[in-house]
CSV table of C-alpha atoms (C1' of nucleotides) in Angstrom, one decimal:
chain,number,residue,atom,x,y,z
A,1,UNK,CA,18.2,-7.5,-2.3
A,2,UNK,CA,16.4,-9.9,-4.5
A,3,UNK,CA,18.8,-12.7,-5.3
A,4,UNK,CA,16.5,-14.6,-7.6
A,5,UNK,CA,16.3,-11.7,-10.0
A,6,UNK,CA,19.9,-10.8,-9.9
A,7,UNK,CA,21.2,-10.3,-13.5
A,8,UNK,CA,24.8,-9.5,-12.8
A,9,UNK,CA,27.2,-12.0,-14.4
A,10,UNK,CA,29.0,-14.4,-12.1
A,11,UNK,CA,32.0,-12.8,-10.4
A,12,UNK,CA,31.2,-9.3,-11.6
A,13,UNK,CA,30.4,-8.2,-8.0
A,14,UNK,CA,28.7,-4.9,-8.7
A,15,UNK,CA,29.4,-2.0,-6.4
A,16,UNK,CA,28.0,1.5,-6.0
A,17,UNK,CA,31.4,2.9,-6.7
A,18,UNK,CA,31.1,1.7,-10.4
A,19,UNK,CA,28.5,4.3,-11.2
A,20,UNK,CA,30.9,7.2,-11.0
A,21,UNK,CA,28.9,9.0,-8.3
A,22,UNK,CA,30.2,12.1,-6.6
A,23,UNK,CA,32.2,11.3,-3.4
A,24,UNK,CA,29.6,13.1,-1.3
A,25,UNK,CA,26.8,10.9,-2.5
A,26,UNK,CA,28.9,7.8,-2.2
A,27,UNK,CA,29.8,8.7,1.3
A,28,UNK,CA,26.1,8.8,2.2
A,29,UNK,CA,25.5,5.5,0.6
A,30,UNK,CA,28.3,3.9,2.6
A,31,UNK,CA,27.0,5.4,5.8
A,32,UNK,CA,23.7,3.8,5.1
A,33,UNK,CA,25.6,0.5,5.0
A,34,UNK,CA,24.8,-0.2,1.3
A,35,UNK,CA,27.4,-1.8,-0.8
A,36,UNK,CA,25.7,-3.8,-3.6
A,37,UNK,CA,23.1,-2.2,-5.8
A,38,UNK,CA,19.9,-4.1,-6.3
A,39,UNK,CA,19.1,-5.3,-9.8
A,40,UNK,CA,16.8,-2.3,-10.5
A,41,UNK,CA,19.4,0.1,-9.2
A,42,UNK,CA,22.1,-1.6,-11.4
A,43,UNK,CA,20.0,-1.2,-14.5
A,44,UNK,CA,18.3,2.1,-13.8
A,45,UNK,CA,21.1,4.2,-12.4
A,46,UNK,CA,23.4,4.2,-15.5
A,47,UNK,CA,20.5,5.0,-17.8
A,48,UNK,CA,19.1,7.8,-15.6
A,49,UNK,CA,22.6,9.2,-15.4
A,50,UNK,CA,22.7,9.5,-19.1
A,51,UNK,CA,19.7,11.8,-18.9
A,52,UNK,CA,17.4,9.3,-20.7
A,53,UNK,CA,13.8,8.9,-20.0
A,54,UNK,CA,13.0,5.7,-18.2
A,55,UNK,CA,10.1,3.4,-17.3
A,56,UNK,CA,11.3,1.1,-14.5
A,57,UNK,CA,9.4,-1.9,-13.2
A,58,UNK,CA,10.7,-3.8,-10.3
A,59,UNK,CA,9.2,-5.8,-7.5
A,60,UNK,CA,8.2,-4.1,-4.3
A,61,UNK,CA,10.9,-3.6,-1.7
A,62,UNK,CA,13.9,-3.8,-4.1
A,63,UNK,CA,15.1,-0.2,-3.8
A,64,UNK,CA,13.4,1.8,-6.5
A,65,UNK,CA,13.7,5.0,-4.4
A,66,UNK,CA,17.5,5.0,-4.5
A,67,UNK,CA,17.2,4.0,-8.1
A,68,UNK,CA,16.0,7.4,-9.0
A,69,UNK,CA,17.3,9.5,-6.1
A,70,UNK,CA,20.9,8.8,-6.6
A,71,UNK,CA,21.0,9.7,-10.3
A,72,UNK,CA,19.0,12.8,-9.6
A,73,UNK,CA,21.5,14.0,-7.1
A,74,UNK,CA,24.4,13.1,-9.3
A,75,UNK,CA,22.9,15.1,-12.2
A,76,UNK,CA,22.3,18.1,-10.0
A,77,UNK,CA,25.6,18.1,-8.1
A,78,UNK,CA,27.6,20.1,-10.7
A,79,UNK,CA,25.0,22.9,-10.6
A,80,UNK,CA,24.8,23.1,-6.8
A,81,UNK,CA,25.6,26.5,-5.3
A,82,UNK,CA,26.1,27.7,-1.8
A,83,UNK,CA,24.0,30.8,-2.5
A,84,UNK,CA,20.8,31.1,-0.6
A,85,UNK,CA,19.1,33.2,-3.2
A,86,UNK,CA,16.1,31.2,-4.5
A,87,UNK,CA,16.8,32.7,-7.9
A,88,UNK,CA,20.0,30.7,-7.9
A,89,UNK,CA,18.2,27.7,-6.5
A,90,UNK,CA,15.5,27.0,-9.1
A,91,UNK,CA,13.7,23.7,-8.5
A,92,UNK,CA,15.5,21.3,-10.8
A,93,UNK,CA,13.9,18.0,-9.8
A,94,UNK,CA,10.4,17.2,-9.0
A,95,UNK,CA,9.3,13.9,-7.5
A,96,UNK,CA,5.6,13.1,-7.2
A,97,UNK,CA,4.0,10.5,-5.0
A,98,UNK,CA,0.4,9.4,-4.5
A,99,UNK,CA,0.2,9.7,-0.8
A,100,UNK,CA,1.5,12.1,1.8
A,101,UNK,CA,3.2,9.4,3.9
A,102,UNK,CA,5.0,8.2,0.8
A,103,UNK,CA,6.1,11.7,-0.2
A,104,UNK,CA,7.4,12.1,3.3
A,105,UNK,CA,9.3,8.9,3.2
A,106,UNK,CA,10.8,9.6,-0.2
A,107,UNK,CA,11.8,13.0,1.0
A,108,UNK,CA,13.6,11.4,4.0
A,109,UNK,CA,15.5,9.2,1.6
A,110,UNK,CA,16.5,12.0,-0.7
A,111,UNK,CA,17.6,14.1,2.3
A,112,UNK,CA,19.7,11.2,3.6
A,113,UNK,CA,21.5,10.7,0.2
A,114,UNK,CA,22.0,14.4,-0.2
A,115,UNK,CA,23.3,14.9,3.3
A,116,UNK,CA,26.9,15.6,2.2
A,117,UNK,CA,26.1,17.6,-0.9
A,118,UNK,CA,25.0,21.2,-1.1
A,119,UNK,CA,21.7,20.2,-2.6
A,120,UNK,CA,18.6,21.0,-0.7
A,121,UNK,CA,15.2,19.4,-0.8
A,122,UNK,CA,11.7,20.1,0.5
A,123,UNK,CA,8.6,18.0,0.9
A,124,UNK,CA,5.3,19.4,0.1
A,125,UNK,CA,1.9,17.8,0.9
A,126,UNK,CA,-1.5,18.6,2.1
A,127,UNK,CA,-3.1,18.3,5.5
A,128,UNK,CA,-0.4,20.2,7.3
A,129,UNK,CA,0.4,23.9,7.8
A,130,UNK,CA,1.5,25.3,4.5
A,131,UNK,CA,3.6,28.1,5.9
A,132,UNK,CA,6.7,26.1,6.8
A,133,UNK,CA,6.6,24.7,3.3
A,134,UNK,CA,6.5,28.2,1.8
A,135,UNK,CA,9.5,29.2,3.9
A,136,UNK,CA,11.5,26.2,2.8
A,137,UNK,CA,10.7,26.9,-0.8
A,138,UNK,CA,11.6,30.6,-0.4
A,139,UNK,CA,14.9,29.6,1.0
A,140,UNK,CA,15.6,27.8,-2.2
A,141,UNK,CA,15.6,24.1,-3.0
A,142,UNK,CA,16.8,22.1,-5.9
A,143,UNK,CA,14.6,19.1,-5.3
A,144,UNK,CA,10.9,19.0,-4.4
A,145,UNK,CA,9.0,15.9,-3.3
A,146,UNK,CA,5.3,16.4,-3.4
A,147,UNK,CA,1.7,15.2,-3.6
A,148,UNK,CA,-0.1,16.8,-6.5
A,149,UNK,CA,-2.8,18.8,-4.8
A,150,UNK,CA,-0.6,20.8,-2.4
A,151,UNK,CA,2.0,21.3,-5.1
A,152,UNK,CA,-0.7,23.0,-7.3
A,153,UNK,CA,-1.7,25.1,-4.3
A,154,UNK,CA,1.9,26.3,-4.1
A,155,UNK,CA,1.9,27.0,-7.8
A,156,UNK,CA,-1.3,29.1,-7.5
A,157,UNK,CA,0.2,31.0,-4.5
A,158,UNK,CA,3.4,31.5,-6.5
A,159,UNK,CA,5.5,30.0,-3.8
A,160,UNK,CA,7.0,27.6,-6.3
A,161,UNK,CA,8.2,28.0,-9.9
A,162,UNK,CA,8.4,24.8,-11.9
A,163,UNK,CA,9.8,26.3,-15.1
A,164,UNK,CA,13.3,25.1,-14.5
A,165,UNK,CA,12.5,21.5,-13.7
A,166,UNK,CA,14.9,19.2,-15.5
A,167,UNK,CA,13.9,15.9,-14.0
A,168,UNK,CA,10.4,14.7,-13.2
A,169,UNK,CA,9.9,11.4,-11.3
A,170,UNK,CA,6.6,9.7,-10.9
A,171,UNK,CA,6.9,7.3,-8.0
A,172,UNK,CA,4.2,4.7,-8.1
A,173,UNK,CA,3.8,5.9,-11.7
A,174,UNK,CA,0.8,3.7,-12.6
A,175,UNK,CA,-1.2,5.2,-9.7
A,176,UNK,CA,-0.2,8.7,-10.6
A,177,UNK,CA,-1.4,8.1,-14.1
A,178,UNK,CA,-4.8,6.7,-13.1
A,179,UNK,CA,-8.1,8.5,-13.5
A,180,UNK,CA,-8.1,10.0,-10.1
A,181,UNK,CA,-4.7,11.7,-10.4
A,182,UNK,CA,-4.4,12.3,-14.1
A,183,UNK,CA,-6.0,15.8,-14.3
A,184,UNK,CA,-3.8,17.2,-11.5
A,185,UNK,CA,-0.8,15.4,-13.0
A,186,UNK,CA,-1.5,16.9,-16.4
A,187,UNK,CA,-1.7,20.4,-15.0
A,188,UNK,CA,1.6,19.9,-13.3
A,189,UNK,CA,3.3,18.5,-16.3
A,190,UNK,CA,2.0,21.4,-18.4
A,191,UNK,CA,4.0,23.7,-16.1
A,192,UNK,CA,7.3,21.9,-16.8
A,193,UNK,CA,9.7,22.5,-19.6
A,194,UNK,CA,9.1,20.3,-22.6
A,195,UNK,CA,12.7,19.2,-22.7
A,196,UNK,CA,13.3,17.4,-19.5
A,197,UNK,CA,14.0,14.0,-18.2
A,198,UNK,CA,11.1,11.9,-17.0
A,199,UNK,CA,11.5,8.8,-14.8
A,200,UNK,CA,8.6,6.4,-14.1
A,201,UNK,CA,8.8,3.8,-11.4
A,202,UNK,CA,6.4,1.2,-10.1
A,203,UNK,CA,6.0,-2.5,-9.3
A,204,UNK,CA,3.0,-2.6,-11.5
A,205,UNK,CA,2.2,-1.3,-15.0
A,206,UNK,CA,-0.9,-2.4,-16.8
A,207,UNK,CA,-0.7,-2.4,-20.6
A,208,UNK,CA,-3.1,0.5,-20.8
A,209,UNK,CA,-1.1,2.6,-18.3
A,210,UNK,CA,2.1,1.7,-20.2
A,211,UNK,CA,0.6,3.1,-23.3
A,212,UNK,CA,-0.5,6.3,-21.5
A,213,UNK,CA,2.9,6.5,-19.9
A,214,UNK,CA,4.6,6.7,-23.3
A,215,UNK,CA,2.8,10.0,-24.0
A,216,UNK,CA,4.8,11.5,-21.1
A,217,UNK,CA,8.1,10.0,-22.2
A,218,UNK,CA,10.6,10.7,-25.0
A,219,UNK,CA,12.4,7.7,-26.4
A,220,UNK,CA,12.3,5.9,-23.1
A,221,UNK,CA,14.3,3.0,-21.9
A,222,UNK,CA,12.2,0.3,-20.4
A,223,UNK,CA,13.6,-1.7,-17.5
A,224,UNK,CA,11.8,-4.7,-16.2
A,225,UNK,CA,13.5,-6.5,-13.4
A,226,UNK,CA,11.8,-9.9,-13.1
A,227,UNK,CA,8.3,-9.7,-14.6
A,228,UNK,CA,6.1,-6.7,-14.5
A,229,UNK,CA,3.2,-7.1,-12.0
A,230,UNK,CA,4.9,-10.0,-10.3
A,231,UNK,CA,5.0,-10.4,-6.6
A,232,UNK,CA,8.1,-10.7,-4.5
A,233,UNK,CA,9.0,-14.4,-4.2
A,234,UNK,CA,10.1,-13.8,-0.6
A,235,UNK,CA,6.5,-13.3,0.4
A,236,UNK,CA,4.5,-16.5,1.2
A,237,UNK,CA,0.9,-16.0,0.1
A,238,UNK,CA,-2.0,-17.8,1.8
A,239,UNK,CA,-5.6,-17.4,1.0
A,240,UNK,CA,-8.3,-18.5,3.4
A,241,UNK,CA,-11.8,-19.0,2.3
A,242,UNK,CA,-13.8,-17.0,4.9
A,243,UNK,CA,-17.4,-15.9,4.8
A,244,UNK,CA,-17.8,-12.2,5.3
A,245,UNK,CA,-19.4,-12.3,8.8
A,246,UNK,CA,-16.7,-14.6,10.0
A,247,UNK,CA,-13.8,-12.4,9.0
A,248,UNK,CA,-13.4,-10.6,12.3
A,249,UNK,CA,-13.2,-13.9,14.2
A,250,UNK,CA,-10.9,-15.3,11.6
A,251,UNK,CA,-8.6,-12.3,12.0
A,252,UNK,CA,-8.4,-12.6,15.8
A,253,UNK,CA,-7.7,-16.3,15.3
A,254,UNK,CA,-4.9,-15.8,12.8
A,255,UNK,CA,-3.3,-13.1,14.9
A,256,UNK,CA,-3.3,-15.4,18.0
A,257,UNK,CA,-2.4,-18.6,16.2
A,258,UNK,CA,0.5,-17.0,14.3
A,259,UNK,CA,1.5,-14.8,17.2
A,260,UNK,CA,1.7,-11.9,14.9
A,261,UNK,CA,3.1,-8.9,16.7
A,262,UNK,CA,3.3,-6.5,13.8
A,263,UNK,CA,0.9,-6.7,11.0
A,264,UNK,CA,-0.9,-4.4,8.6
A,265,UNK,CA,-4.5,-5.4,8.0
A,266,UNK,CA,-5.8,-4.0,4.8
A,267,UNK,CA,-9.5,-3.2,4.3
A,268,UNK,CA,-11.3,-1.7,1.3
A,269,UNK,CA,-13.2,1.1,3.0
A,270,UNK,CA,-12.4,3.9,5.4
A,271,UNK,CA,-15.4,3.2,7.6
A,272,UNK,CA,-14.4,-0.5,7.8
A,273,UNK,CA,-10.9,0.5,8.9
A,274,UNK,CA,-12.1,2.5,11.9
A,275,UNK,CA,-14.7,-0.1,12.8
A,276,UNK,CA,-12.2,-3.0,12.7
A,277,UNK,CA,-9.5,-1.2,14.7
A,278,UNK,CA,-12.0,-0.5,17.5
A,279,UNK,CA,-13.2,-4.1,17.5
A,280,UNK,CA,-9.6,-5.2,17.8
A,281,UNK,CA,-9.0,-2.9,20.7
A,282,UNK,CA,-12.0,-4.4,22.4
A,283,UNK,CA,-10.3,-7.7,21.9
A,284,UNK,CA,-7.3,-6.4,23.8
A,285,UNK,CA,-5.2,-6.1,20.7
A,286,UNK,CA,-3.4,-2.8,20.4
A,287,UNK,CA,-4.6,-1.5,17.1
A,288,UNK,CA,-5.2,1.8,15.3
A,289,UNK,CA,-6.4,2.9,11.9
A,290,UNK,CA,-4.9,4.9,9.0
A,291,UNK,CA,-7.1,6.2,6.3
A,292,UNK,CA,-7.9,9.3,4.3
A,293,UNK,CA,-10.7,10.5,6.6
A,294,UNK,CA,-8.4,10.8,9.6
A,295,UNK,CA,-6.5,14.1,10.2
A,296,UNK,CA,-3.0,14.2,9.0
A,297,UNK,CA,-1.8,14.4,12.6
A,298,UNK,CA,-3.7,11.1,13.4
A,299,UNK,CA,-2.4,9.4,10.3
A,300,UNK,CA,1.2,10.4,11.1
A,301,UNK,CA,0.8,9.2,14.7
A,302,UNK,CA,-0.8,6.0,13.6
A,303,UNK,CA,2.2,5.2,11.4
A,304,UNK,CA,4.7,6.3,13.9
A,305,UNK,CA,3.2,4.3,16.7
A,306,UNK,CA,3.1,1.3,14.5
A,307,UNK,CA,6.7,1.7,13.5
A,308,UNK,CA,7.6,2.1,17.1
A,309,UNK,CA,5.8,-1.1,18.0
A,310,UNK,CA,3.4,0.6,20.4
A,311,UNK,CA,0.7,-0.6,18.1
A,312,UNK,CA,0.6,-4.2,16.9
A,313,UNK,CA,-2.1,-4.0,14.2
A,314,UNK,CA,-2.4,-1.2,11.8
A,315,UNK,CA,-5.7,-1.3,10.0
A,316,UNK,CA,-5.3,0.5,6.8
A,317,UNK,CA,-7.0,1.4,3.6
A,318,UNK,CA,-5.0,1.5,0.4
A,319,UNK,CA,-3.5,4.8,1.6
A,320,UNK,CA,-0.9,2.5,3.0
A,321,UNK,CA,-0.8,0.0,0.1
A,322,UNK,CA,2.0,1.6,-1.8
A,323,UNK,CA,5.6,2.4,-1.2
A,324,UNK,CA,5.7,2.5,2.6
A,325,UNK,CA,8.8,0.9,3.9
A,326,UNK,CA,8.2,-0.5,7.4
A,327,UNK,CA,11.4,-2.3,8.3
A,328,UNK,CA,11.1,-6.0,9.1
A,329,UNK,CA,7.3,-6.1,8.8
A,330,UNK,CA,6.7,-9.8,9.1
A,331,UNK,CA,3.1,-10.0,7.8
A,332,UNK,CA,0.3,-8.4,5.9
A,333,UNK,CA,-3.3,-9.4,6.0
A,334,UNK,CA,-5.9,-8.7,3.4
A,335,UNK,CA,-9.1,-8.6,5.5
A,336,UNK,CA,-10.8,-7.5,2.3
A,337,UNK,CA,-9.7,-8.5,-1.2
A,338,UNK,CA,-8.7,-5.3,-3.0
A,339,UNK,CA,-10.8,-4.2,-6.0
A,340,UNK,CA,-7.8,-3.6,-8.1
A,341,UNK,CA,-5.5,-6.6,-8.6
A,342,UNK,CA,-2.5,-4.2,-8.8
A,343,UNK,CA,-3.2,-3.1,-5.2
A,344,UNK,CA,-2.8,-6.7,-4.1
A,345,UNK,CA,0.7,-6.7,-5.4
A,346,UNK,CA,1.5,-3.4,-3.6
A,347,UNK,CA,-0.3,-4.4,-0.3
A,348,UNK,CA,1.6,-7.6,0.1
A,349,UNK,CA,4.8,-5.7,-0.9
A,350,UNK,CA,4.8,-4.0,2.5
A,351,UNK,CA,6.3,-7.2,3.8
A,352,UNK,CA,9.3,-9.2,2.6
A,353,UNK,CA,11.3,-6.1,1.8
A,354,UNK,CA,15.0,-5.8,1.2
A,355,UNK,CA,15.6,-9.5,1.0
A,356,UNK,CA,13.6,-10.4,4.1
A,357,UNK,CA,10.8,-13.0,4.1
A,358,UNK,CA,7.2,-12.2,4.8
A,359,UNK,CA,3.7,-13.6,5.0
A,360,UNK,CA,0.7,-12.4,3.1
A,361,UNK,CA,-2.6,-13.7,4.3
A,362,UNK,CA,-5.9,-13.0,2.5
A,363,UNK,CA,-9.5,-13.6,3.6
A,364,UNK,CA,-11.5,-14.3,0.5
A,365,UNK,CA,-15.3,-14.5,0.7
A,366,UNK,CA,-17.5,-15.9,-2.0
A,367,UNK,CA,-18.4,-12.4,-3.1
A,368,UNK,CA,-14.7,-11.7,-3.6
A,369,UNK,CA,-13.8,-14.6,-5.8
A,370,UNK,CA,-14.1,-12.4,-8.8
A,371,UNK,CA,-11.5,-10.1,-7.5
A,372,UNK,CA,-9.3,-12.9,-6.4
A,373,UNK,CA,-9.4,-14.5,-9.8
A,374,UNK,CA,-8.3,-11.2,-11.3
A,375,UNK,CA,-5.4,-11.2,-8.9
A,376,UNK,CA,-4.4,-14.7,-9.8
A,377,UNK,CA,-4.5,-13.7,-13.4
A,378,UNK,CA,-2.4,-10.6,-12.9
A,379,UNK,CA,0.3,-12.3,-10.9
A,380,UNK,CA,0.0,-15.4,-13.1
A,381,UNK,CA,-0.2,-17.9,-10.3
A,382,UNK,CA,-3.1,-19.7,-8.8
A,383,UNK,CA,-3.6,-19.4,-5.1
A,384,UNK,CA,-5.2,-22.3,-3.2
A,385,UNK,CA,-8.0,-21.5,-0.9
A,386,UNK,CA,-7.3,-22.9,2.5
A,387,UNK,CA,-9.7,-23.7,5.2
A,388,UNK,CA,-9.6,-22.0,8.5
A,389,UNK,CA,-10.8,-23.6,11.7
A,390,UNK,CA,-12.7,-21.1,13.7
A,391,UNK,CA,-14.1,-21.2,17.2
A,392,UNK,CA,-17.8,-21.1,17.2
A,393,UNK,CA,-19.8,-18.0,17.6
A,394,UNK,CA,-22.0,-17.7,20.7
A,395,UNK,CA,-25.0,-19.8,19.8
A,396,UNK,CA,-27.4,-16.8,19.7
A,397,UNK,CA,-25.0,-13.9,20.1
A,398,UNK,CA,-24.5,-13.6,16.4
A,399,UNK,CA,-22.3,-10.7,15.3
A,400,UNK,CA,-24.7,-10.0,12.5
A,401,UNK,CA,-28.2,-9.3,14.0
A,402,UNK,CA,-31.2,-10.2,11.9
A,403,UNK,CA,-32.3,-7.5,9.6
A,404,UNK,CA,-29.0,-5.8,9.4
A,405,UNK,CA,-27.5,-6.9,6.1
A,406,UNK,CA,-24.4,-4.8,6.6
A,407,UNK,CA,-23.3,-6.6,9.7
A,408,UNK,CA,-23.3,-3.4,11.7
A,409,UNK,CA,-24.5,-3.5,15.3
A,410,UNK,CA,-27.5,-1.6,16.5
A,411,UNK,CA,-26.8,1.9,17.7
A,412,UNK,CA,-27.4,1.2,21.4
A,413,UNK,CA,-24.8,-1.5,21.4
A,414,UNK,CA,-22.5,0.9,19.7
A,415,UNK,CA,-23.1,3.4,22.4
A,416,UNK,CA,-22.1,0.8,25.0
A,417,UNK,CA,-18.7,0.4,23.3
A,418,UNK,CA,-16.7,3.5,23.8
A,419,UNK,CA,-14.5,4.7,20.9
A,420,UNK,CA,-11.5,5.2,23.0
A,421,UNK,CA,-9.4,2.6,24.7
A,422,UNK,CA,-10.3,3.6,28.2
A,423,UNK,CA,-12.0,0.2,28.6
A,424,UNK,CA,-10.0,-2.8,29.7
A,425,UNK,CA,-9.7,-5.7,27.2
A,426,UNK,CA,-12.8,-7.8,26.9
A,427,UNK,CA,-11.0,-11.0,27.9
A,428,UNK,CA,-10.3,-9.6,31.4
A,429,UNK,CA,-13.8,-8.4,32.0
A,430,UNK,CA,-15.3,-11.8,31.5
A,431,UNK,CA,-18.8,-10.7,31.1
A,432,UNK,CA,-19.4,-13.1,28.3
A,433,UNK,CA,-20.5,-16.1,30.2
A,434,UNK,CA,-23.6,-17.9,29.2
A,435,UNK,CA,-25.4,-17.4,32.5
A,436,UNK,CA,-28.0,-15.1,31.1
A,437,UNK,CA,-30.3,-15.0,28.1
A,438,UNK,CA,-28.3,-14.4,25.0
A,439,UNK,CA,-29.2,-11.2,23.1
A,440,UNK,CA,-28.8,-10.6,19.5
A,441,UNK,CA,-26.4,-7.8,20.2
A,442,UNK,CA,-25.4,-9.3,23.5
A,443,UNK,CA,-22.4,-9.2,25.8
A,444,UNK,CA,-20.4,-11.3,23.4
A,445,UNK,CA,-20.8,-8.6,20.8
A,446,UNK,CA,-18.6,-9.8,18.0
A,447,UNK,CA,-18.9,-13.3,19.2
A,448,UNK,CA,-15.2,-13.9,20.0
A,449,UNK,CA,-14.5,-16.4,22.7
A,450,UNK,CA,-11.1,-16.5,24.2
A,451,UNK,CA,-9.3,-16.9,27.5
A,452,UNK,CA,-11.3,-19.2,29.6
A,453,UNK,CA,-14.3,-19.1,27.3
A,454,UNK,CA,-13.8,-22.3,25.5
A,455,UNK,CA,-15.6,-22.8,22.2
A,456,UNK,CA,-18.8,-24.7,22.5
A,457,UNK,CA,-18.4,-26.3,19.1
A,458,UNK,CA,-16.4,-25.8,16.0
A,459,UNK,CA,-17.3,-25.6,12.4
A,460,UNK,CA,-15.1,-26.1,9.5
A,461,UNK,CA,-15.1,-24.1,6.4
A,462,UNK,CA,-14.6,-26.3,3.5
A,463,UNK,CA,-11.8,-24.9,1.3
A,464,UNK,CA,-12.3,-24.1,-2.2
A,465,UNK,CA,-10.2,-26.3,-4.4
A,466,UNK,CA,-9.3,-24.6,-7.6
A,467,UNK,CA,-10.6,-27.1,-10.2
A,468,UNK,CA,-8.4,-28.0,-13.2
A,469,UNK,CA,-10.9,-26.1,-15.3
A,470,UNK,CA,-10.6,-22.9,-13.4
A,471,UNK,CA,-6.8,-23.0,-13.6
A,472,UNK,CA,-6.9,-23.8,-17.2
A,473,UNK,CA,-9.4,-20.9,-17.8
A,474,UNK,CA,-7.2,-18.5,-16.0
A,475,UNK,CA,-4.2,-19.5,-18.0
A,476,UNK,CA,-6.2,-19.4,-21.3
A,477,UNK,CA,-7.4,-15.9,-20.4
A,478,UNK,CA,-4.0,-14.5,-19.5
A,479,UNK,CA,-2.4,-16.0,-22.5
A,480,UNK,CA,-5.1,-15.4,-25.1
A,481,UNK,CA,-6.1,-12.1,-23.5
A,482,UNK,CA,-9.8,-12.5,-24.3
A,483,UNK,CA,-11.5,-11.3,-21.2
A,484,UNK,CA,-15.0,-11.2,-22.7
A,485,UNK,CA,-14.9,-14.9,-23.7
A,486,UNK,CA,-13.7,-16.2,-20.4
A,487,UNK,CA,-15.6,-13.9,-18.0
A,488,UNK,CA,-18.8,-16.0,-18.5
A,489,UNK,CA,-16.8,-19.1,-17.5
A,490,UNK,CA,-15.5,-17.4,-14.4
A,491,UNK,CA,-19.0,-16.4,-13.4
A,492,UNK,CA,-20.2,-20.0,-13.7
A,493,UNK,CA,-17.4,-21.2,-11.5
A,494,UNK,CA,-18.2,-18.7,-8.9
A,495,UNK,CA,-21.7,-20.0,-8.6
A,496,UNK,CA,-20.1,-23.4,-8.0
A,497,UNK,CA,-17.9,-22.0,-5.3
A,498,UNK,CA,-20.8,-20.3,-3.6
A,499,UNK,CA,-22.6,-23.6,-3.3
A,500,UNK,CA,-19.8,-25.9,-2.6
A,501,UNK,CA,-17.2,-23.9,-0.8
A,502,UNK,CA,-18.9,-21.6,1.7
A,503,UNK,CA,-22.0,-23.3,2.9
A,504,UNK,CA,-22.2,-23.4,6.6
B,1,DA,C1',-17.7,0.4,-6.3
B,2,DA,C1',-13.3,2.6,-3.3
B,3,DA,C1',-9.3,5.2,-2.2
B,4,DA,C1',-6.2,8.8,-2.9
B,5,DA,C1',-5.1,14.0,-3.5
B,6,DA,C1',-5.8,21.4,-1.7
B,7,DC,C1',-8.3,24.6,1.0
DNA sequence: AAAAAAC
């Protein structure tokens, strides 16, 4: 619960029982140990119960899922029937989510809250056998949680009929309405009755998306708990100025220094995710990757192993940026600065959930200052660039061999580094002593020194101090909303940063 | 520019 954004009057002590929910639903809530609704729940539930359309913005980790699940169940309870005929079980509520893992998680939540009711739900997403999904739908369900592609597949196969849907929910609504999803979403919405209730939830809504969203809503209520696009204040944000080739070492350093045992490391690209997780394994750090090029089985296992604690570091693309609720996750690291400022808000929202505190650490290279500035503008708070003391690379064993601009190692070195984890951690093998000629792709590989391999020297990255001018410019830009006028200023400042902040 | 989402 986010105390700082609580809007309840003093002494009013809100309680779930005040919503007039069915006893069966209330019982499930109590069993979950919930007593006090969060601010978004307090505000959203009564409105949703009235059947009104709703656009709800609340910070990450403040219980949006229950905010729409509970009223859905309540609205459907009177129509529940014990009949198993699908004809008597038309789909009455449809919840769409942008990733399979999130759909799965939302479905778990819905099933939990519906446990003592007669209402049934099914989850439907791609990458897994479609047949069990068809069976579940045939048996009859009132609530379907889905990702768009597989849902349309079911529509084509006629294993689902959406003509009786009374309630549509878009979880992570701004993502569902973006260019990549919009065509599928439009197709789905066209299959639904015109007269229905539509609920939109997210932690972020850009002005453009808000406008677009209105075209899907009828006379909507708008709820903004705290400020739209704001980060959770329980999350401490740190930005380290780190040059691109130093990021791997910086990561190992931060993991060790802070003794982080559970952390999601976000990267921007799928290839980068696989590469980094393998490097970490070579460092003796239990890591795995989750991204869209992995099979669904691999994705599911990665997430499960991470949740179980078998894996300490989950290297993830933005497939894991939104919605995923990993209990007590202490920290998130942005190895890459996300291209979209909104994604930053969602990424760091994986930590500091349900009132807990969390750490968000970002590695910002000179090339990424533009993105970082966009983030600061979005969240309306400047973030100081901190210096990070790094152990030196091996004098000649540079992790970025000459001629390779992308930092990848030559193929033969790659061949020497098996993809699986059969190999013992590098620290134990100790083949990184300086008793032989250093090679550009040599035994030190990524250049990490640890264990007995003491650093030969250290260098110090001078932090970027946000100048008064840059802060003022960011403020002016966000207030006056004149991006064209200030982007030139921003560019100039970045040149300054490049020269002053990152020279080595 | 990238990621996500059906087969």
